[in-house]
mmCIF file of C-alpha atoms in Angstrom:
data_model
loop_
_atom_site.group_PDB
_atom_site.id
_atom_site.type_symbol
_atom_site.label_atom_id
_atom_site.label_comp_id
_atom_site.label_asym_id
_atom_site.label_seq_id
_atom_site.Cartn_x
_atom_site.Cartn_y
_atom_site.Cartn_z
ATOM 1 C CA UNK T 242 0.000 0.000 0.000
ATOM 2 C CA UNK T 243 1.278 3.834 -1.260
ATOM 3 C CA UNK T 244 0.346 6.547 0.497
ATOM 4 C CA UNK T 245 0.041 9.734 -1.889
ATOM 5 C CA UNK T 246 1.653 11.939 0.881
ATOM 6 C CA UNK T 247 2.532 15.425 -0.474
ATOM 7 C CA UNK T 248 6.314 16.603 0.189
ATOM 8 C CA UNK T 249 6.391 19.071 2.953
ATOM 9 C CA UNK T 250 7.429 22.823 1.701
ATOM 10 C CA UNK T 251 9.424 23.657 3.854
ATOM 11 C CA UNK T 252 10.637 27.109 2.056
ATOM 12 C CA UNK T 253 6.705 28.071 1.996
ATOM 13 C CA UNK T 254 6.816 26.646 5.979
ATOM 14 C CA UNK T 255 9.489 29.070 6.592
ATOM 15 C CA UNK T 256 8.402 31.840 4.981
ATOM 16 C CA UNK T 257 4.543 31.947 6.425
ATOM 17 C CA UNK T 258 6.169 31.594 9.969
ATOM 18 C CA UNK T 259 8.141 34.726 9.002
ATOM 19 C CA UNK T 260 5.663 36.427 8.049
ATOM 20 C CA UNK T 261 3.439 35.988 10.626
ATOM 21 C CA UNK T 262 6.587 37.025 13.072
ATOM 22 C CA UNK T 263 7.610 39.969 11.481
ATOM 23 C CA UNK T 264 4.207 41.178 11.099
ATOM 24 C CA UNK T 265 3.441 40.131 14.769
ATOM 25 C CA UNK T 266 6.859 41.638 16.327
ATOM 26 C CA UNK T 267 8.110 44.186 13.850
ATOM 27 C CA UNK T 268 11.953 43.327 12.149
ATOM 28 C CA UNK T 269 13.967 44.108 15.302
ATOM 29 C CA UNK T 270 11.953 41.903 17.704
ATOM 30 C CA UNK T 271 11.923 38.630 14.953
ATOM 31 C CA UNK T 272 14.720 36.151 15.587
ATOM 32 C CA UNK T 273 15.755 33.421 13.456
ATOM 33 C CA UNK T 274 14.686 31.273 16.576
ATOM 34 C CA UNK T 275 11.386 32.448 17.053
ATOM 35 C CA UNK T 276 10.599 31.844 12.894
ATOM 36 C CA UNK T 277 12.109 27.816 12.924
ATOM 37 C CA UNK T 278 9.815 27.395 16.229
ATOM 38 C CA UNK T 279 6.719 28.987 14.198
ATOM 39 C CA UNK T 280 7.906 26.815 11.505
ATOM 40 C CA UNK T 281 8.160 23.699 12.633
ATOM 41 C CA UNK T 282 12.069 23.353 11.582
ATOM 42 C CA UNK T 283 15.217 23.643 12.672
ATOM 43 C CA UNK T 284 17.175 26.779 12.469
ATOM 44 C CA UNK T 285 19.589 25.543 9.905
ATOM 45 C CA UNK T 286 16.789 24.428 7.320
ATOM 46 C CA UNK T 287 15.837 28.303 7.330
ATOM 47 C CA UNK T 288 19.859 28.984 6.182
ATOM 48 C CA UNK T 289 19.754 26.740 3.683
ATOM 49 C CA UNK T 290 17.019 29.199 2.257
ATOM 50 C CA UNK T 291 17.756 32.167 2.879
ATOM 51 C CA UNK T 292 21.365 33.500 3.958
ATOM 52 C CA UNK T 293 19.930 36.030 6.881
ATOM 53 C CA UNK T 294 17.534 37.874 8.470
ATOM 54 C CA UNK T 295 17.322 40.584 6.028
ATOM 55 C CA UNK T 296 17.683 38.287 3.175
ATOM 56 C CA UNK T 297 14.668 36.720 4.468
ATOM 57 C CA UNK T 298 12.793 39.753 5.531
ATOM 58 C CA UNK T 299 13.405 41.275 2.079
ATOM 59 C CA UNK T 300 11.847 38.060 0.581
ATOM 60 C CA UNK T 301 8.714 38.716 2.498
ATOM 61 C CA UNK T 302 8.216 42.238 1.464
ATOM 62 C CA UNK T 303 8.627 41.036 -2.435
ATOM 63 C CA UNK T 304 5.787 38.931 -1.666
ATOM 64 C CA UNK T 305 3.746 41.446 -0.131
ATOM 65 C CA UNK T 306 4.504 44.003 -3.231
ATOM 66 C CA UNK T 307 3.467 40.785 -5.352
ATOM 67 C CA UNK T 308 0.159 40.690 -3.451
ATOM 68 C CA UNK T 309 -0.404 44.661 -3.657
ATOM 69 C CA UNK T 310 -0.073 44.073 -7.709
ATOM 70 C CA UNK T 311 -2.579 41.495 -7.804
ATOM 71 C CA UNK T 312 -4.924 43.860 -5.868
ATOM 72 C CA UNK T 313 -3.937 47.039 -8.444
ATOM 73 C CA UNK T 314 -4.292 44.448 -11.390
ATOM 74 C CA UNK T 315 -7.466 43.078 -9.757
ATOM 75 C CA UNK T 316 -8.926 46.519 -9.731
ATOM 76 C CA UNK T 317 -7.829 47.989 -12.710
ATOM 77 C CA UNK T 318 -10.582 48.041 -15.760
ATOM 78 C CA UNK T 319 -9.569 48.898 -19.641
ATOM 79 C CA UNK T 320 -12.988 50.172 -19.830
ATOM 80 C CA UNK T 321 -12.620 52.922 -17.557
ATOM 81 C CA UNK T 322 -10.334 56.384 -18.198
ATOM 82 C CA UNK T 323 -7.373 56.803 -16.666
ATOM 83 C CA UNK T 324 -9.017 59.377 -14.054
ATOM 84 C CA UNK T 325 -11.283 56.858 -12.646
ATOM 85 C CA UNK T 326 -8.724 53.701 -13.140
ATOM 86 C CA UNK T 327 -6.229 55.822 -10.737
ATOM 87 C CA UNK T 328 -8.474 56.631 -8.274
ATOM 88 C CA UNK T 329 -9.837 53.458 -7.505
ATOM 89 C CA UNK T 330 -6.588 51.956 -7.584
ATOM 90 C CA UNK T 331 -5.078 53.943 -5.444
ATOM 91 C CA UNK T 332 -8.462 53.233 -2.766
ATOM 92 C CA UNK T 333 -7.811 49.785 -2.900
ATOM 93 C CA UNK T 334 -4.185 49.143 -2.955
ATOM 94 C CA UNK T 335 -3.901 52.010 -0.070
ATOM 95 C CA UNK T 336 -6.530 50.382 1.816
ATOM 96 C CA UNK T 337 -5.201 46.348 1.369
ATOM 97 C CA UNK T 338 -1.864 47.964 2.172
ATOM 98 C CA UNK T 339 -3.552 50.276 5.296
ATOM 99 C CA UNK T 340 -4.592 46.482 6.468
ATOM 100 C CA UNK T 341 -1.539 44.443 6.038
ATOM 101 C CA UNK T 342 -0.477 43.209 9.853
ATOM 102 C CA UNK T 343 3.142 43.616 8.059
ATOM 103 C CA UNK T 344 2.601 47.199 7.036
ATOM 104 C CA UNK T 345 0.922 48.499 10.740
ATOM 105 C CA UNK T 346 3.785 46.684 12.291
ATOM 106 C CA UNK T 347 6.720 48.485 10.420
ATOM 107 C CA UNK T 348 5.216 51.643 10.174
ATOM 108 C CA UNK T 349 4.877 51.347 14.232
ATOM 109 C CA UNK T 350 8.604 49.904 14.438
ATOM 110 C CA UNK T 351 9.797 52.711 12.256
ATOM 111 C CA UNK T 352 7.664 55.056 14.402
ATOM 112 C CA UNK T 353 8.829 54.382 17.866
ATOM 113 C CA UNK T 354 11.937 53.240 17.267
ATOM 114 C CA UNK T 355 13.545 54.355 13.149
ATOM 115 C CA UNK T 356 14.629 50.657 12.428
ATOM 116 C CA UNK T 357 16.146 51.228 9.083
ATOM 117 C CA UNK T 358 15.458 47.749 7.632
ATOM 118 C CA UNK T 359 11.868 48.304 8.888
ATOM 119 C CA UNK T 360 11.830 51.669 6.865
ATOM 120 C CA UNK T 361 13.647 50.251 4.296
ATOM 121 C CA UNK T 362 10.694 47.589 3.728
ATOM 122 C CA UNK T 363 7.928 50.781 3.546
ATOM 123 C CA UNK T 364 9.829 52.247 0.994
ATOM 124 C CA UNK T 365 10.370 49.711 -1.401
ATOM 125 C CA UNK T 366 6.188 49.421 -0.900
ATOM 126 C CA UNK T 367 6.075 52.493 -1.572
ATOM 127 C CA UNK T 368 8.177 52.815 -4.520
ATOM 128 C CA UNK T 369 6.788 49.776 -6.182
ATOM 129 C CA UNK T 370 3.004 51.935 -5.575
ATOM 130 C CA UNK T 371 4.987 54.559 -7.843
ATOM 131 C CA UNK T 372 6.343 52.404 -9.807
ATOM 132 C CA UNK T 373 2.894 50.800 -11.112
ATOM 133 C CA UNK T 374 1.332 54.139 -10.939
ATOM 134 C CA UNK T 375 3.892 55.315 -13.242
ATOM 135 C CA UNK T 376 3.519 53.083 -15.623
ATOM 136 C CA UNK T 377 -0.684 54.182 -16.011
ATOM 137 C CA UNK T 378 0.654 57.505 -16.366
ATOM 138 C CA UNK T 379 3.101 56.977 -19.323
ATOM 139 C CA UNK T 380 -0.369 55.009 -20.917
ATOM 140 C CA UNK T 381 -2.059 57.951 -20.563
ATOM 141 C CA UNK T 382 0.158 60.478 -21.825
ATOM 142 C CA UNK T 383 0.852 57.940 -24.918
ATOM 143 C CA UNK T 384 -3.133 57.959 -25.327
ATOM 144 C CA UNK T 385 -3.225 61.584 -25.132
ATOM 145 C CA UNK T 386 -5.122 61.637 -21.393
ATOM 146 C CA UNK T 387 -3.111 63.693 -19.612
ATOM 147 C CA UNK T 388 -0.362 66.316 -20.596
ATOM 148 C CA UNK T 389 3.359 65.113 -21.008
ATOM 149 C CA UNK T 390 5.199 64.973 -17.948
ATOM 150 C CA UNK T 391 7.598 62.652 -15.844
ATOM 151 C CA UNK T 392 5.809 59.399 -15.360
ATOM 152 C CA UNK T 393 7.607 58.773 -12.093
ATOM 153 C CA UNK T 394 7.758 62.390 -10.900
ATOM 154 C CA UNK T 395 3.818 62.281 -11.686
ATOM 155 C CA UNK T 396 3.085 59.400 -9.629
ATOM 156 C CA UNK T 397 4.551 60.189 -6.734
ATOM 157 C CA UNK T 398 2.716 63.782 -6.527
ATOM 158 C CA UNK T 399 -0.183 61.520 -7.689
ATOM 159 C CA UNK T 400 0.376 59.215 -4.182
ATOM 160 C CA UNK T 401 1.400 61.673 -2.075
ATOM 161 C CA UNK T 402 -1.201 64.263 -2.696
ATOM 162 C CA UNK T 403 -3.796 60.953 -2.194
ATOM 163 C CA UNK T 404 -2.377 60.441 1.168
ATOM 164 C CA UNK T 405 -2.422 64.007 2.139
ATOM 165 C CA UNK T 406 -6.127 63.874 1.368
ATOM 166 C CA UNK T 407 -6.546 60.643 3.330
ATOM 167 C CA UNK T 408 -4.623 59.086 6.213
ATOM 168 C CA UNK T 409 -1.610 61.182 6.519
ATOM 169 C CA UNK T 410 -3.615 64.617 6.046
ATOM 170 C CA UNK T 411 -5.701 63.744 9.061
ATOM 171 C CA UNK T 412 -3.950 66.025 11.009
ATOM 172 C CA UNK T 413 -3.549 69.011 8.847
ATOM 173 C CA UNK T 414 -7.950 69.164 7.862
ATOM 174 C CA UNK T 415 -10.741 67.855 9.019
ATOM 175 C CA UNK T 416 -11.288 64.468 8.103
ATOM 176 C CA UNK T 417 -12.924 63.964 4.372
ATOM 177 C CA UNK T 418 -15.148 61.248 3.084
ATOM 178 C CA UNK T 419 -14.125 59.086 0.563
ATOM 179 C CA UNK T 420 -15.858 61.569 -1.973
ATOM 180 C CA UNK T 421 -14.702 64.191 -0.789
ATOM 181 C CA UNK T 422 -11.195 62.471 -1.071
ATOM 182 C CA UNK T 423 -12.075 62.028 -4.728
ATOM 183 C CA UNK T 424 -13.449 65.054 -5.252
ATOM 184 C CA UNK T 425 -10.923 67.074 -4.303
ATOM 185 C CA UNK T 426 -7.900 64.561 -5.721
ATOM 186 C CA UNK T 427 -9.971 65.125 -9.092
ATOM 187 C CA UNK T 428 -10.010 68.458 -8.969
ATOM 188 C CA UNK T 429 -6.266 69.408 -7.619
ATOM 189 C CA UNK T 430 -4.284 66.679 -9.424
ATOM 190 C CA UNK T 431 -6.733 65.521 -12.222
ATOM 191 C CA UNK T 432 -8.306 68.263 -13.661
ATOM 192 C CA UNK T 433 -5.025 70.249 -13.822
ATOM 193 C CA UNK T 434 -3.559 67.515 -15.704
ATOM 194 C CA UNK T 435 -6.719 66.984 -18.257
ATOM 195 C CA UNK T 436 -6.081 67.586 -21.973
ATOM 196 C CA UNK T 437 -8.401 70.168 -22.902
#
């Protein structure tokens, strides 16, 4: 009698245990211990995946900017204009991002305590936002859309002007609605960049 058992992953093992760790005790606070307990492994089946820590934390981020395309991808819709394709991308890659245990827990660790891998994991989120962004806005300047300009450049005003509008404007203005958010993102980033 064969059983059909399925091999164990143990890379996939290792890296779910680390993500649940790093999202549950920030980068500084995750050991190499604590992620071949969560595992179910031994410590040296983690090295024979990845090298380090960082190596491995780095690893988990990719993922998580894999999972944030999915969600842009996901959300995107050929149909629509550019306008309206940006906005709702940026509501629900912002918000899946917003939720991500991984996300609250470096932004806190970079918070109270500046860890620079921690930081260092944000940005490359946030760059690979810009980066996907940027690559709608060179479509819609080859379309005719919106007026030449820096793809890159334009996406990051593009982000940044969405978050002052939303979570990190909070403090600055009174909270806004969601349209309001896209009311006034329309009208101070959009509307300015409209062909006429």
């Amino acid at each position: 009698m064969t059983t059909d058992r399925k091999p164990t992953d143990r890379r996939k093992q290792v890296l779910e245990a680390a993500a649940r760790s790093f999202a549950a005790f920030g980068y500084k606070a995750t050991t190499m211990d604590q992620v071949a307990k969560a595992a179910g492994v031994g410590k040296g089946t983690i090295y024979t995946f990845f090298a380090n820590k960082e190596e491995l934390f780095e690893q988990i981020v990719r993922e998580l900017i894999a999972e944030l395309k999915v969600v842009a991808e996901r959300t995107f819709d050929p149909a629509l204009p550019f306008a309206d394709n940006l906005l709702r991308i940026l509501q629900q890659v912002l918000a899946y991002r917003d939720r991500h245990g991984l996300v609250v827990k470096l932004s806190q660790e970079v918070r109270e305590f500046g860890t620079p891998m921690a930081n260092g994991g944000l940005e490359a989120i946030e760059r690979s936002i810009i980066a996907y962004i940027a690559g709608h806005v060179g479509e819609a300047i080859a379309k005719g859309e919106v007026r030449p300009s820096d793809p890159a450049l334009t996406a990051y005003m593009m982000l940044k002007m969405y978050l002052a509008l939303t979570a990190e404007g909070g403090h600055l203005h009174e909270p806004l609605d969601a349209e309001q958010v896209l009311a006034h993102f329309r009208f101070y980033c959009l509307e300015g960049l409209a062909v006429d």
